[in-house]
């Protein structure tokens, strides 16, 4: 029993000194624990050389003192689990010695149970000790890990200071570059806006030329019928001055004047619609969609584009083929935007046929065909086809890129198809595709939600 008690005291002291690091943190307890180790060694020597029953009670006292200190003292709270390890063995040993002291017969009756309990207590002590050691190793590992993390944090903090200085310098440089880039971007946007406006004005110029020709017809009718109406009124006045007035003649004259005024009103409204179309085309896009007759819109812009080209080149002539779906109905679009798309496609088609005509190809007749129809899936399709020079396959993938053009310098901004593509796809949620064969034809297909 004395050897076991000595070993328990020795390892308890060692465990407490190691766990609490008493040499660094609690020097006063370190001295006391060293004294306890020496006292345990002296008590073991006394047990060996002196045959005295007093030593076993001193062992009990020392063990209870160690456990009590570990359980009660504030500084020893982290090692309270030592009580769980050695407590059962100490209590059983103390109970055994007390039972022997009180009554030997009683002790003899329970000695077997006490011995078994001591064995289990020793097994419990060893198991708890092994578990505690593992926990200590895990805690020590965690402590070392924290120390490493703290060291890494310190290194990172010092590096962060250096990096902050570098970042501050780079930020100042990037700020300067950002300001320069913003200035450059502002200038590029201004240039882009000017080019887009130029493209709009170019299409407006083509539209105006067509309108000038198209509006001349209703104006001629208005002028002619106005002159005839003035002559009829003068004739009516003269008839009324006569003594024998011809009432039937007066009624015929009044009927003619009424018909002339109706024709003047009709052609005046026609001229008014043409002017309104021009204003819609030229105004800033408001993105306001409205139900629109696409057949009428395509017919009007086809004629305006054709007459606009003829206004610049009297020798140009082309066959216009229109195949419109009579059951198309009105489609909700932005009419001035879609009109700009159609005008651009028609102008490009006439340009392609004119370039092919200039090659002097025998028997060639420039032809531009436009068709509309409702297709499966509740979609509207507009096709613009010409029998011009076609688009080379080498540039086909670039035709929607901003500022790309196959026309000679000064004859195109390269924004027409780019703007048209954006209007159809982004503005109306549709598709704009092309099918072409160089030297034979080009066909643009617009598909819009119905």
CSV table of C-alpha atoms in Angstrom, one decimal, residues 7 10 32 120 255 268 298 313 317 343 364 372 377 379 406:
chain,number,residue,atom,x,y,z
A,7,UNK,CA,3.5,6.5,-6.7
A,10,UNK,CA,4.7,11.4,-7.0
A,32,UNK,CA,5.6,23.5,-1.6
A,120,UNK,CA,-11.1,-1.6,-9.6
A,255,UNK,CA,-71.1,69.2,-106.0
A,268,UNK,CA,-53.6,67.0,-97.2
A,298,UNK,CA,-42.7,48.5,-94.3
A,313,UNK,CA,-29.2,59.3,-108.6
A,317,UNK,CA,-34.1,52.0,-111.0
A,343,UNK,CA,-34.9,52.1,-93.5
A,364,UNK,CA,-29.2,42.4,-114.5
A,372,UNK,CA,-44.2,39.9,-93.7
A,377,UNK,CA,-44.9,30.1,-82.1
A,379,UNK,CA,-44.0,35.3,-83.9
A,406,UNK,CA,-17.8,47.5,-96.1
